[in-house]
mmCIF file of C-alpha atoms in Angstrom:
data_model
loop_
_atom_site.group_PDB
_atom_site.id
_atom_site.type_symbol
_atom_site.label_atom_id
_atom_site.label_comp_id
_atom_site.label_asym_id
_atom_site.label_seq_id
_atom_site.Cartn_x
_atom_site.Cartn_y
_atom_site.Cartn_z
ATOM 1 C CA MET A 5 -30.630 -19.113 15.988
ATOM 2 C CA LYS A 6 -29.668 -22.752 16.313
ATOM 3 C CA LYS A 7 -26.406 -23.440 14.493
ATOM 4 C CA TRP A 8 -26.393 -27.205 13.812
ATOM 5 C CA TYR A 9 -23.419 -27.574 11.483
ATOM 6 C CA ARG A 10 -19.803 -27.346 12.626
ATOM 7 C CA GLU A 11 -18.140 -25.543 9.732
ATOM 8 C CA GLU A 12 -15.077 -27.004 8.038
ATOM 9 C CA TYR A 13 -13.276 -23.668 7.630
ATOM 10 C CA GLU A 14 -12.872 -20.434 9.496
ATOM 11 C CA PHE A 15 -11.886 -17.221 7.752
ATOM 12 C CA GLU A 16 -9.936 -14.158 8.784
ATOM 13 C CA ILE A 17 -9.992 -10.935 6.800
ATOM 14 C CA GLU A 18 -7.283 -8.433 7.665
ATOM 15 C CA VAL A 19 -7.048 -4.840 6.463
ATOM 16 C CA THR A 20 -3.568 -4.585 4.944
ATOM 17 C CA GLY A 21 -3.462 -1.102 3.436
ATOM 18 C CA PHE A 22 -5.016 1.836 1.639
ATOM 19 C CA LEU A 23 -4.808 2.686 -2.044
ATOM 20 C CA ARG A 24 -5.484 6.397 -1.568
ATOM 21 C CA GLY A 25 -3.594 8.245 1.123
ATOM 22 C CA ASN A 26 -2.842 6.957 4.593
ATOM 23 C CA LYS A 27 -6.148 7.390 6.418
ATOM 24 C CA THR A 28 -9.688 6.107 6.212
ATOM 25 C CA GLU A 29 -11.572 9.413 6.559
ATOM 26 C CA GLY A 30 -13.074 10.589 3.300
ATOM 27 C CA TYR A 31 -12.519 7.231 1.598
ATOM 28 C CA CYS A 32 -13.903 4.232 3.502
ATOM 29 C CA ARG A 33 -17.453 4.525 4.833
ATOM 30 C CA ASN A 34 -16.874 1.542 7.135
ATOM 31 C CA GLY A 35 -13.891 3.258 8.785
ATOM 32 C CA GLU A 36 -11.386 0.464 8.124
ATOM 33 C CA GLU A 37 -7.925 0.865 9.614
ATOM 34 C CA ILE A 38 -4.782 -1.079 8.813
ATOM 35 C CA GLY A 39 -4.590 -4.081 11.104
ATOM 36 C CA ASP A 40 -8.362 -4.427 11.596
ATOM 37 C CA ARG A 41 -9.369 -8.105 11.574
ATOM 38 C CA TYR A 42 -12.675 -9.798 10.895
ATOM 39 C CA THR A 43 -13.451 -13.465 11.483
ATOM 40 C CA CYS A 44 -16.223 -15.879 10.584
ATOM 41 C CA THR A 45 -17.050 -19.435 9.661
ATOM 42 C CA TYR A 46 -20.198 -19.272 7.500
ATOM 43 C CA GLY A 47 -21.865 -16.082 8.729
ATOM 44 C CA CYS A 48 -20.724 -12.593 7.822
ATOM 45 C CA PRO A 49 -17.319 -11.522 9.212
ATOM 46 C CA VAL A 50 -17.273 -9.368 12.362
ATOM 47 C CA ASN A 51 -14.401 -7.683 14.180
ATOM 48 C CA GLY A 52 -13.509 -7.783 17.872
ATOM 49 C CA GLU A 53 -15.953 -4.935 18.537
ATOM 50 C CA GLY A 54 -18.837 -6.843 16.940
ATOM 51 C CA GLN A 55 -18.922 -4.597 13.864
ATOM 52 C CA GLY A 56 -19.500 -6.246 10.504
ATOM 53 C CA ILE A 57 -17.362 -5.970 7.411
ATOM 54 C CA CYS A 58 -18.511 -3.684 4.612
ATOM 55 C CA SER A 59 -21.366 -5.274 2.659
ATOM 56 C CA LYS A 60 -19.669 -4.451 -0.659
ATOM 57 C CA CYS A 61 -16.542 -6.289 0.495
ATOM 58 C CA MET A 62 -18.609 -9.244 1.657
ATOM 59 C CA ALA A 63 -20.108 -9.526 -1.829
ATOM 60 C CA LEU A 64 -16.548 -9.652 -3.211
ATOM 61 C CA LEU A 65 -15.191 -12.118 -0.624
ATOM 62 C CA PHE A 66 -18.100 -14.584 -0.579
ATOM 63 C CA PRO A 67 -17.264 -16.338 -3.896
ATOM 64 C CA ALA A 68 -13.672 -16.952 -2.750
ATOM 65 C CA MET A 69 -14.913 -18.292 0.577
ATOM 66 C CA GLU A 70 -17.298 -20.640 -1.237
ATOM 67 C CA ALA A 71 -14.457 -21.787 -3.510
ATOM 68 C CA VAL A 72 -12.421 -22.784 -0.437
ATOM 69 C CA ARG A 73 -15.419 -24.511 1.138
ATOM 70 C CA SER A 74 -15.807 -26.499 -2.093
ATOM 71 C CA GLY A 75 -12.209 -27.699 -2.071
ATOM 72 C CA GLY A 76 -10.804 -25.060 -4.395
ATOM 73 C CA ASP A 77 -7.310 -23.589 -4.372
ATOM 74 C CA LEU A 78 -7.142 -19.770 -4.270
ATOM 75 C CA GLU A 79 -3.812 -19.882 -6.138
ATOM 76 C CA ASN A 80 -5.875 -20.822 -9.199
ATOM 77 C CA VAL A 81 -7.550 -17.399 -9.050
ATOM 78 C CA GLY A 82 -4.502 -15.260 -8.236
ATOM 79 C CA GLY A 83 -4.145 -16.092 -4.552
ATOM 80 C CA ASN A 84 -0.831 -16.034 -2.745
ATOM 81 C CA GLY A 85 -1.482 -19.527 -1.325
ATOM 82 C CA ARG A 86 -4.077 -22.278 -1.368
ATOM 83 C CA TYR A 87 -5.997 -20.611 1.460
ATOM 84 C CA SER A 88 -5.003 -16.948 1.061
ATOM 85 C CA LYS A 89 -5.787 -14.157 -1.391
ATOM 86 C CA ASP A 90 -5.436 -10.370 -1.400
ATOM 87 C CA PHE A 91 -8.366 -8.193 -2.451
ATOM 88 C CA VAL A 92 -9.072 -4.531 -3.134
ATOM 89 C CA CYS A 93 -12.417 -3.271 -1.884
ATOM 90 C CA PRO A 94 -14.998 -2.496 -4.592
ATOM 91 C CA ASP A 95 -14.573 1.249 -3.942
ATOM 92 C CA GLY A 96 -10.830 0.986 -4.599
ATOM 93 C CA CYS A 97 -9.889 2.329 -1.161
ATOM 94 C CA VAL A 98 -8.823 -0.534 1.130
ATOM 95 C CA THR A 99 -6.759 -3.690 0.611
ATOM 96 C CA PHE A 100 -7.633 -6.897 2.445
ATOM 97 C CA ARG A 101 -6.153 -10.351 2.882
ATOM 98 C CA LEU A 102 -8.540 -13.289 3.170
ATOM 99 C CA THR A 103 -7.068 -16.335 4.919
ATOM 100 C CA ALA A 104 -8.885 -19.628 5.439
ATOM 101 C CA LYS A 105 -8.007 -22.184 8.087
ATOM 102 C CA LYS A 106 -9.195 -25.784 7.952
ATOM 103 C CA ARG A 107 -10.858 -26.740 11.253
ATOM 104 C CA GLY A 108 -10.947 -30.530 10.853
ATOM 105 C CA GLU A 109 -14.746 -30.766 10.806
ATOM 106 C CA TRP A 110 -16.679 -33.182 8.578
ATOM 107 C CA ASN A 111 -18.180 -31.930 5.308
ATOM 108 C CA PHE A 112 -21.724 -33.273 5.295
ATOM 109 C CA PHE A 113 -22.276 -32.411 1.626
ATOM 110 C CA ALA A 114 -19.490 -34.835 0.686
ATOM 111 C CA ASN A 115 -19.751 -37.299 3.564
ATOM 112 C CA GLY A 116 -23.367 -37.243 4.722
ATOM 113 C CA LEU A 117 -25.047 -36.773 8.063
ATOM 114 C CA ALA A 118 -25.031 -38.986 11.129
ATOM 115 C CA GLU A 119 -28.260 -40.791 12.015
ATOM 116 C CA ASN A 120 -29.194 -38.015 14.459
ATOM 117 C CA GLY A 121 -29.065 -35.433 11.638
ATOM 118 C CA GLU A 122 -25.806 -33.835 12.781
ATOM 119 C CA ALA A 123 -22.667 -33.684 10.688
ATOM 120 C CA LYS A 124 -20.501 -36.766 11.218
ATOM 121 C CA LYS A 125 -17.045 -36.396 12.734
ATOM 122 C CA GLU A 126 -14.046 -37.813 10.869
#
């Protein structure tokens, strides 16, 4: 893999609670626990142990992440801030909070590439 683009945003997904009971066993196949955190820029979110987030959750989170990357405001879709929104997993078991952080990198879709093909810096 040769990552050539310095992403504009990084994302953190934190497990904030359960909707059924107070444990993960018997509900969440991914074994989520309150306080678990996943991070990513463009790739799929992984936790500190290198384990990936549930694929069903990723399918739910991806459109919100793309909205942020495109300049959108998550408050317009029920978020609790421009860069933050709470979600319930598709199985209705686990609650998550997605938070985006602007990294100060150049958006080449809006601002073009440098002559060497890399994203320009602001």
